[in-house]
């Protein structure tokens, strides 16, 4: 064996050894600063860590809610990323997140959460039931949503608006997509009639509500379901 062959063999051995040692680093070692975090802080508290840094799980609590999160590094094509799953009682989410050549990407995300967790975003509305959000693909660049393709489903339940009595609402389906270069959400009723649309602008969101939504709530039986009855734009706080 020549000297150059010996040097090459030694280099391969050292690289393999380093790779083996790095791959075996416990996740608890990497997350050790979080394990010593003050239990009275407002941040999530980690109580248990399992696995290695590239394939592991953590258990903990945040504001009296317990959660379990799992992760595994996973490359898609040339894009590095991680497959995540989070279970926090009534909130569940799983999917892949990674970095493309020009943007951050989410793919094949499924999120399930009780409506009560997002009631603060629905003024004057009180409801029970479950939301299911299915994100096929999402791209974010420079804090701007460049692309989104997904669906949202409300499984049905009791819904009330302002002081009106609650009504039983059937399952409703919504679509997330791009319209004229802007992200838009549209929700349809049982017969496919448009109930509402929301379009995201640079610093605002535009909301439109149609007669079909009032008819669904039993507030009226008259009018064209496709007629627009409300349109407003809400600026994001800076």
PDB file of C-alpha atoms in Angstrom:
ATOM      1  CA  UNK A   1       0.000   0.000   0.000  1.00  0.00           C
ATOM      2  CA  UNK A   2       1.454   3.344  -1.019  1.00  0.00           C
ATOM      3  CA  UNK A   3       1.691   6.369   1.254  1.00  0.00           C
ATOM      4  CA  UNK A   4      -1.072   8.202  -0.631  1.00  0.00           C
ATOM      5  CA  UNK A   5      -3.371   5.183  -0.270  1.00  0.00           C
ATOM      6  CA  UNK A   6      -2.682   5.077   3.469  1.00  0.00           C
ATOM      7  CA  UNK A   7      -3.441   8.803   3.806  1.00  0.00           C
ATOM      8  CA  UNK A   8      -6.688   8.394   1.850  1.00  0.00           C
ATOM      9  CA  UNK A   9      -7.739   5.398   3.938  1.00  0.00           C
ATOM     10  CA  UNK A  10      -6.984   7.274   7.170  1.00  0.00           C
ATOM     11  CA  UNK A  11      -9.011  10.286   5.982  1.00  0.00           C
ATOM     12  CA  UNK A  12     -11.987   8.087   5.114  1.00  0.00           C
ATOM     13  CA  UNK A  13     -11.763   6.427   8.539  1.00  0.00           C
ATOM     14  CA  UNK A  14     -11.641   9.780  10.382  1.00  0.00           C
ATOM     15  CA  UNK A  15     -14.569  11.193   8.404  1.00  0.00           C
ATOM     16  CA  UNK A  16     -16.615   8.052   9.042  1.00  0.00           C
ATOM     17  CA  UNK A  17     -15.783   8.154  12.759  1.00  0.00           C
ATOM     18  CA  UNK A  18     -16.748  11.823  13.050  1.00  0.00           C
ATOM     19  CA  UNK A  19     -19.970  11.183  11.178  1.00  0.00           C
ATOM     20  CA  UNK A  20     -20.817   8.272  13.467  1.00  0.00           C
ATOM     21  CA  UNK A  21     -20.105  10.323  16.583  1.00  0.00           C
ATOM     22  CA  UNK A  22     -22.129  13.308  15.366  1.00  0.00           C
ATOM     23  CA  UNK A  23     -25.078  11.152  14.342  1.00  0.00           C
ATOM     24  CA  UNK A  24     -25.173   9.626  17.807  1.00  0.00           C
ATOM     25  CA  UNK A  25     -25.356  12.892  19.763  1.00  0.00           C
ATOM     26  CA  UNK A  26     -28.430  12.626  22.029  1.00  0.00           C
ATOM     27  CA  UNK A  27     -31.197  15.148  21.494  1.00  0.00           C
ATOM     28  CA  UNK A  28     -31.080  15.886  25.235  1.00  0.00           C
ATOM     29  CA  UNK A  29     -27.527  17.208  24.838  1.00  0.00           C
ATOM     30  CA  UNK A  30     -28.570  19.649  22.107  1.00  0.00           C
ATOM     31  CA  UNK A  31     -31.659  20.786  24.019  1.00  0.00           C
ATOM     32  CA  UNK A  32     -30.002  20.909  27.430  1.00  0.00           C
ATOM     33  CA  UNK A  33     -30.439  24.726  27.754  1.00  0.00           C
ATOM     34  CA  UNK A  34     -34.214  24.257  27.435  1.00  0.00           C
ATOM     35  CA  UNK A  35     -34.264  21.595  30.127  1.00  0.00           C
ATOM     36  CA  UNK A  36     -32.946  24.089  32.695  1.00  0.00           C
ATOM     37  CA  UNK A  37     -35.430  26.844  31.784  1.00  0.00           C
ATOM     38  CA  UNK A  38     -37.325  28.443  34.623  1.00  0.00           C
ATOM     39  CA  UNK A  39     -40.585  26.549  35.146  1.00  0.00           C
ATOM     40  CA  UNK A  40     -42.362  29.847  35.898  1.00  0.00           C
ATOM     41  CA  UNK A  41     -41.492  31.410  32.534  1.00  0.00           C
ATOM     42  CA  UNK A  42     -44.019  32.007  29.756  1.00  0.00           C
ATOM     43  CA  UNK A  43     -42.080  29.792  27.351  1.00  0.00           C
ATOM     44  CA  UNK A  44     -42.779  26.082  26.778  1.00  0.00           C
ATOM     45  CA  UNK A  45     -41.229  23.893  29.477  1.00  0.00           C
ATOM     46  CA  UNK A  46     -39.437  20.733  28.275  1.00  0.00           C
ATOM     47  CA  UNK A  47     -39.851  17.821  30.690  1.00  0.00           C
ATOM     48  CA  UNK A  48     -38.480  14.893  28.643  1.00  0.00           C
ATOM     49  CA  UNK A  49     -36.283  14.427  25.573  1.00  0.00           C
ATOM     50  CA  UNK A  50     -35.831  11.198  23.609  1.00  0.00           C
ATOM     51  CA  UNK A  51     -33.786  10.073  20.602  1.00  0.00           C
ATOM     52  CA  UNK A  52     -30.876  11.744  18.823  1.00  0.00           C
ATOM     53  CA  UNK A  53     -30.577  15.289  17.494  1.00  0.00           C
ATOM     54  CA  UNK A  54     -31.756  14.362  13.988  1.00  0.00           C
ATOM     55  CA  UNK A  55     -34.565  11.975  15.014  1.00  0.00           C
ATOM     56  CA  UNK A  56     -36.154  12.575  18.380  1.00  0.00           C
ATOM     57  CA  UNK A  57     -39.069  13.718  20.491  1.00  0.00           C
ATOM     58  CA  UNK A  58     -39.798  16.110  23.340  1.00  0.00           C
ATOM     59  CA  UNK A  59     -42.535  16.220  25.930  1.00  0.00           C
ATOM     60  CA  UNK A  60     -43.451  19.269  27.911  1.00  0.00           C
ATOM     61  CA  UNK A  61     -46.103  21.753  28.918  1.00  0.00           C
ATOM     62  CA  UNK A  62     -47.032  25.315  28.117  1.00  0.00           C
ATOM     63  CA  UNK A  63     -49.601  27.309  30.060  1.00  0.00           C
ATOM     64  CA  UNK A  64     -50.908  24.156  31.778  1.00  0.00           C
ATOM     65  CA  UNK A  65     -51.250  22.303  28.464  1.00  0.00           C
ATOM     66  CA  UNK A  66     -49.155  19.181  27.829  1.00  0.00           C
ATOM     67  CA  UNK A  67     -47.630  18.530  24.413  1.00  0.00           C
ATOM     68  CA  UNK A  68     -45.575  15.952  22.522  1.00  0.00           C
ATOM     69  CA  UNK A  69     -43.453  16.946  19.516  1.00  0.00           C
ATOM     70  CA  UNK A  70     -41.487  14.653  17.217  1.00  0.00           C
ATOM     71  CA  UNK A  71     -38.998  15.510  14.464  1.00  0.00           C
ATOM     72  CA  UNK A  72     -36.856  13.778  11.869  1.00  0.00           C
ATOM     73  CA  UNK A  73     -34.490  15.386   9.366  1.00  0.00           C
ATOM     74  CA  UNK A  74     -35.685  14.673   5.833  1.00  0.00           C
ATOM     75  CA  UNK A  75     -34.349  15.983   2.541  1.00  0.00           C
ATOM     76  CA  UNK A  76     -36.664  16.489  -0.432  1.00  0.00           C
ATOM     77  CA  UNK A  77     -34.692  16.723  -3.635  1.00  0.00           C
ATOM     78  CA  UNK A  78     -31.987  19.313  -2.949  1.00  0.00           C
ATOM     79  CA  UNK A  79     -33.983  20.972  -0.152  1.00  0.00           C
ATOM     80  CA  UNK A  80     -33.014  20.183   3.460  1.00  0.00           C
ATOM     81  CA  UNK A  81     -35.875  20.012   5.903  1.00  0.00           C
ATOM     82  CA  UNK A  82     -37.533  18.291   8.799  1.00  0.00           C
ATOM     83  CA  UNK A  83     -40.711  16.266   9.252  1.00  0.00           C
ATOM     84  CA  UNK A  84     -42.574  17.442  12.347  1.00  0.00           C
ATOM     85  CA  UNK A  85     -45.567  16.313  14.357  1.00  0.00           C
ATOM     86  CA  UNK A  86     -47.144  18.018  17.355  1.00  0.00           C
ATOM     87  CA  UNK A  87     -49.826  16.627  19.660  1.00  0.00           C
ATOM     88  CA  UNK A  88     -51.167  19.086  22.235  1.00  0.00           C
ATOM     89  CA  UNK A  89     -54.473  17.659  23.376  1.00  0.00           C
ATOM     90  CA  UNK A  90     -57.085  18.916  20.941  1.00  0.00           C
ATOM     91  CA  UNK A  91     -54.452  20.435  18.645  1.00  0.00           C
ATOM     92  CA  UNK A  92     -52.614  18.138  16.226  1.00  0.00           C
ATOM     93  CA  UNK A  93     -50.287  19.079  13.376  1.00  0.00           C
ATOM     94  CA  UNK A  94     -47.901  17.158  11.150  1.00  0.00           C
ATOM     95  CA  UNK A  95     -46.006  17.829   7.948  1.00  0.00           C
ATOM     96  CA  UNK A  96     -42.696  18.736   6.335  1.00  0.00           C
ATOM     97  CA  UNK A  97     -40.905  22.084   6.571  1.00  0.00           C
ATOM     98  CA  UNK A  98     -37.733  23.035   4.754  1.00  0.00           C
ATOM     99  CA  UNK A  99     -35.667  25.606   2.945  1.00  0.00           C
ATOM    100  CA  UNK A 100     -35.732  25.900  -0.846  1.00  0.00           C
ATOM    101  CA  UNK A 101     -33.328  27.856  -3.006  1.00  0.00           C
ATOM    102  CA  UNK A 102     -35.260  31.113  -2.503  1.00  0.00           C
ATOM    103  CA  UNK A 103     -37.961  30.509   0.091  1.00  0.00           C
ATOM    104  CA  UNK A 104     -39.176  28.544   3.069  1.00  0.00           C
ATOM    105  CA  UNK A 105     -41.561  25.726   2.226  1.00  0.00           C
ATOM    106  CA  UNK A 106     -44.276  23.718   3.956  1.00  0.00           C
ATOM    107  CA  UNK A 107     -45.584  20.550   2.337  1.00  0.00           C
ATOM    108  CA  UNK A 108     -48.326  18.063   3.182  1.00  0.00           C
ATOM    109  CA  UNK A 109     -49.369  19.611   6.480  1.00  0.00           C
ATOM    110  CA  UNK A 110     -52.498  18.430   8.261  1.00  0.00           C
ATOM    111  CA  UNK A 111     -53.691  20.517  11.208  1.00  0.00           C
ATOM    112  CA  UNK A 112     -56.667  19.651  13.422  1.00  0.00           C
ATOM    113  CA  UNK A 113     -57.879  22.040  16.104  1.00  0.00           C
ATOM    114  CA  UNK A 114     -61.048  22.893  18.028  1.00  0.00           C
ATOM    115  CA  UNK A 115     -62.847  26.017  16.838  1.00  0.00           C
ATOM    116  CA  UNK A 116     -62.614  27.495  20.326  1.00  0.00           C
ATOM    117  CA  UNK A 117     -58.844  27.904  19.839  1.00  0.00           C
ATOM    118  CA  UNK A 118     -59.421  30.445  17.059  1.00  0.00           C
ATOM    119  CA  UNK A 119     -62.555  32.184  18.346  1.00  0.00           C
ATOM    120  CA  UNK A 120     -60.486  35.312  19.038  1.00  0.00           C
ATOM    121  CA  UNK A 121     -60.052  35.634  15.262  1.00  0.00           C
ATOM    122  CA  UNK A 122     -63.817  35.395  14.673  1.00  0.00           C
ATOM    123  CA  UNK A 123     -65.411  38.493  16.232  1.00  0.00           C
ATOM    124  CA  UNK A 124     -68.976  38.060  17.494  1.00  0.00           C
ATOM    125  CA  UNK A 125     -68.919  34.340  16.618  1.00  0.00           C
ATOM    126  CA  UNK A 126     -69.142  31.471  19.084  1.00  0.00           C
ATOM    127  CA  UNK A 127     -68.918  27.890  17.867  1.00  0.00           C
ATOM    128  CA  UNK A 128     -68.011  24.348  18.721  1.00  0.00           C
ATOM    129  CA  UNK A 129     -66.655  21.650  16.451  1.00  0.00           C
ATOM    130  CA  UNK A 130     -63.350  20.961  14.709  1.00  0.00           C
ATOM    131  CA  UNK A 131     -61.340  22.668  11.978  1.00  0.00           C
ATOM    132  CA  UNK A 132     -59.191  20.565   9.648  1.00  0.00           C
ATOM    133  CA  UNK A 133     -56.570  22.428   7.608  1.00  0.00           C
ATOM    134  CA  UNK A 134     -54.835  20.522   4.815  1.00  0.00           C
ATOM    135  CA  UNK A 135     -51.880  22.402   3.304  1.00  0.00           C
ATOM    136  CA  UNK A 136     -50.567  20.699   0.176  1.00  0.00           C
ATOM    137  CA  UNK A 137     -47.870  23.343  -0.382  1.00  0.00           C
ATOM    138  CA  UNK A 138     -46.937  26.767   0.986  1.00  0.00           C
ATOM    139  CA  UNK A 139     -43.997  29.038   0.097  1.00  0.00           C
ATOM    140  CA  UNK A 140     -42.849  32.028   2.151  1.00  0.00           C
ATOM    141  CA  UNK A 141     -40.158  34.467   1.008  1.00  0.00           C
ATOM    142  CA  UNK A 142     -39.046  37.664   2.792  1.00  0.00           C
ATOM    143  CA  UNK A 143     -42.048  37.400   5.150  1.00  0.00           C
ATOM    144  CA  UNK A 144     -44.393  37.342   2.132  1.00  0.00           C
ATOM    145  CA  UNK A 145     -46.666  34.440   1.275  1.00  0.00           C
ATOM    146  CA  UNK A 146     -45.778  33.598  -2.328  1.00  0.00           C
ATOM    147  CA  UNK A 147     -47.848  30.465  -2.815  1.00  0.00           C
ATOM    148  CA  UNK A 148     -50.443  28.410  -0.972  1.00  0.00           C
ATOM    149  CA  UNK A 149     -52.504  25.423  -2.012  1.00  0.00           C
ATOM    150  CA  UNK A 150     -54.763  23.761   0.499  1.00  0.00           C
ATOM    151  CA  UNK A 151     -58.188  23.095   1.949  1.00  0.00           C
ATOM    152  CA  UNK A 152     -60.047  23.828   5.164  1.00  0.00           C
ATOM    153  CA  UNK A 153     -63.005  21.893   6.521  1.00  0.00           C
ATOM    154  CA  UNK A 154     -65.337  22.684   9.398  1.00  0.00           C
ATOM    155  CA  UNK A 155     -66.847  19.447  10.630  1.00  0.00           C
ATOM    156  CA  UNK A 156     -70.140  21.034  11.668  1.00  0.00           C
ATOM    157  CA  UNK A 157     -71.636  21.948  15.024  1.00  0.00           C
ATOM    158  CA  UNK A 158     -73.470  24.640  16.956  1.00  0.00           C
ATOM    159  CA  UNK A 159     -72.692  28.204  15.861  1.00  0.00           C
ATOM    160  CA  UNK A 160     -74.034  31.503  17.163  1.00  0.00           C
ATOM    161  CA  UNK A 161     -73.464  35.078  15.998  1.00  0.00           C
ATOM    162  CA  UNK A 162     -73.718  38.006  18.378  1.00  0.00           C
ATOM    163  CA  UNK A 163     -76.925  37.699  20.438  1.00  0.00           C
ATOM    164  CA  UNK A 164     -78.698  35.305  18.088  1.00  0.00           C
ATOM    165  CA  UNK A 165     -79.585  31.799  19.176  1.00  0.00           C
ATOM    166  CA  UNK A 166     -77.191  29.082  18.108  1.00  0.00           C
ATOM    167  CA  UNK A 167     -77.982  27.014  15.023  1.00  0.00           C
ATOM    168  CA  UNK A 168     -76.775  23.643  13.817  1.00  0.00           C
ATOM    169  CA  UNK A 169     -74.363  24.175  10.929  1.00  0.00           C
ATOM    170  CA  UNK A 170     -73.490  21.288   8.585  1.00  0.00           C
ATOM    171  CA  UNK A 171     -69.961  20.443   7.477  1.00  0.00           C
ATOM    172  CA  UNK A 172     -68.439  23.236   5.366  1.00  0.00           C
ATOM    173  CA  UNK A 173     -65.503  23.153   2.959  1.00  0.00           C
ATOM    174  CA  UNK A 174     -63.065  25.911   2.125  1.00  0.00           C
ATOM    175  CA  UNK A 175     -60.242  26.377  -0.361  1.00  0.00           C
ATOM    176  CA  UNK A 176     -56.881  28.100   0.078  1.00  0.00           C
ATOM    177  CA  UNK A 177     -55.217  29.292  -3.118  1.00  0.00           C
ATOM    178  CA  UNK A 178     -53.718  32.158  -5.091  1.00  0.00           C
ATOM    179  CA  UNK A 179     -55.999  34.628  -6.921  1.00  0.00           C
ATOM    180  CA  UNK A 180     -54.443  37.478  -8.918  1.00  0.00           C
ATOM    181  CA  UNK A 181     -51.166  36.864  -7.129  1.00  0.00           C
ATOM    182  CA  UNK A 182     -52.674  37.101  -3.644  1.00  0.00           C
ATOM    183  CA  UNK A 183     -53.537  34.335  -1.149  1.00  0.00           C
ATOM    184  CA  UNK A 184     -57.285  33.851  -0.846  1.00  0.00           C
ATOM    185  CA  UNK A 185     -59.563  31.743   1.313  1.00  0.00           C
ATOM    186  CA  UNK A 186     -63.084  30.911   0.169  1.00  0.00           C
ATOM    187  CA  UNK A 187     -65.673  28.878   2.089  1.00  0.00           C
ATOM    188  CA  UNK A 188     -68.678  27.234   0.464  1.00  0.00           C
ATOM    189  CA  UNK A 189     -71.972  25.939   1.828  1.00  0.00           C
ATOM    190  CA  UNK A 190     -73.514  22.458   1.523  1.00  0.00           C
ATOM    191  CA  UNK A 191     -74.743  23.139  -2.027  1.00  0.00           C
ATOM    192  CA  UNK A 192     -71.498  24.763  -3.145  1.00  0.00           C
ATOM    193  CA  UNK A 193     -72.709  28.349  -2.646  1.00  0.00           C
ATOM    194  CA  UNK A 194     -70.028  30.850  -1.613  1.00  0.00           C
ATOM    195  CA  UNK A 195     -70.438  31.965   1.991  1.00  0.00           C
ATOM    196  CA  UNK A 196     -67.375  34.162   2.477  1.00  0.00           C
ATOM    197  CA  UNK A 197     -64.037  35.115   0.959  1.00  0.00           C
ATOM    198  CA  UNK A 198     -60.920  36.557   2.535  1.00  0.00           C
ATOM    199  CA  UNK A 199     -57.953  37.819   0.499  1.00  0.00           C
ATOM    200  CA  UNK A 200     -54.575  38.616   2.027  1.00  0.00           C
ATOM    201  CA  UNK A 201     -52.898  41.829   0.876  1.00  0.00           C
ATOM    202  CA  UNK A 202     -49.481  43.272   1.644  1.00  0.00           C
ATOM    203  CA  UNK A 203     -50.535  44.821   4.962  1.00  0.00           C
ATOM    204  CA  UNK A 204     -54.227  43.987   5.144  1.00  0.00           C
ATOM    205  CA  UNK A 205     -56.908  41.384   4.707  1.00  0.00           C
ATOM    206  CA  UNK A 206     -60.104  41.951   2.715  1.00  0.00           C
ATOM    207  CA  UNK A 207     -63.250  40.144   3.883  1.00  0.00           C
ATOM    208  CA  UNK A 208     -66.434  39.587   1.854  1.00  0.00           C
ATOM    209  CA  UNK A 209     -69.632  37.958   3.147  1.00  0.00           C
ATOM    210  CA  UNK A 210     -72.554  36.831   0.986  1.00  0.00           C
ATOM    211  CA  UNK A 211     -76.287  36.398   1.513  1.00  0.00           C
ATOM    212  CA  UNK A 212     -75.829  32.621   1.528  1.00  0.00           C
ATOM    213  CA  UNK A 213     -74.143  32.896   4.942  1.00  0.00           C
ATOM    214  CA  UNK A 214     -77.168  34.636   6.474  1.00  0.00           C
ATOM    215  CA  UNK A 215     -79.445  32.025   4.927  1.00  0.00           C
ATOM    216  CA  UNK A 216     -77.293  29.275   6.431  1.00  0.00           C
ATOM    217  CA  UNK A 217     -77.746  30.855   9.865  1.00  0.00           C
ATOM    218  CA  UNK A 218     -81.497  31.096   9.309  1.00  0.00           C
ATOM    219  CA  UNK A 219     -81.375  34.905   9.520  1.00  0.00           C
ATOM    220  CA  UNK A 220     -83.159  35.333   6.197  1.00  0.00           C
ATOM    221  CA  UNK A 221     -84.724  33.283   3.441  1.00  0.00           C
ATOM    222  CA  UNK A 222     -84.857  36.075   0.873  1.00  0.00           C
ATOM    223  CA  UNK A 223     -82.350  37.364  -1.626  1.00  0.00           C
ATOM    224  CA  UNK A 224     -79.838  35.995  -4.072  1.00  0.00           C
ATOM    225  CA  UNK A 225     -77.384  33.699  -2.211  1.00  0.00           C
ATOM    226  CA  UNK A 226     -74.552  35.089  -4.369  1.00  0.00           C
ATOM    227  CA  UNK A 227     -75.238  38.722  -3.391  1.00  0.00           C
ATOM    228  CA  UNK A 228     -72.491  40.445  -1.440  1.00  0.00           C
ATOM    229  CA  UNK A 229     -73.800  41.919   1.813  1.00  0.00           C
ATOM    230  CA  UNK A 230     -70.569  42.903   3.564  1.00  0.00           C
ATOM    231  CA  UNK A 231     -67.130  44.005   2.446  1.00  0.00           C
ATOM    232  CA  UNK A 232     -64.423  45.449   4.650  1.00  0.00           C
ATOM    233  CA  UNK A 233     -60.646  45.690   4.784  1.00  0.00           C
ATOM    234  CA  UNK A 234     -58.689  45.227   8.004  1.00  0.00           C
ATOM    235  CA  UNK A 235     -55.152  46.584   8.306  1.00  0.00           C
ATOM    236  CA  UNK A 236     -52.581  44.561  10.209  1.00  0.00           C
ATOM    237  CA  UNK A 237     -51.174  46.231  13.349  1.00  0.00           C
ATOM    238  CA  UNK A 238     -47.590  47.442  13.041  1.00  0.00           C
TER     239      UNK A 238
END
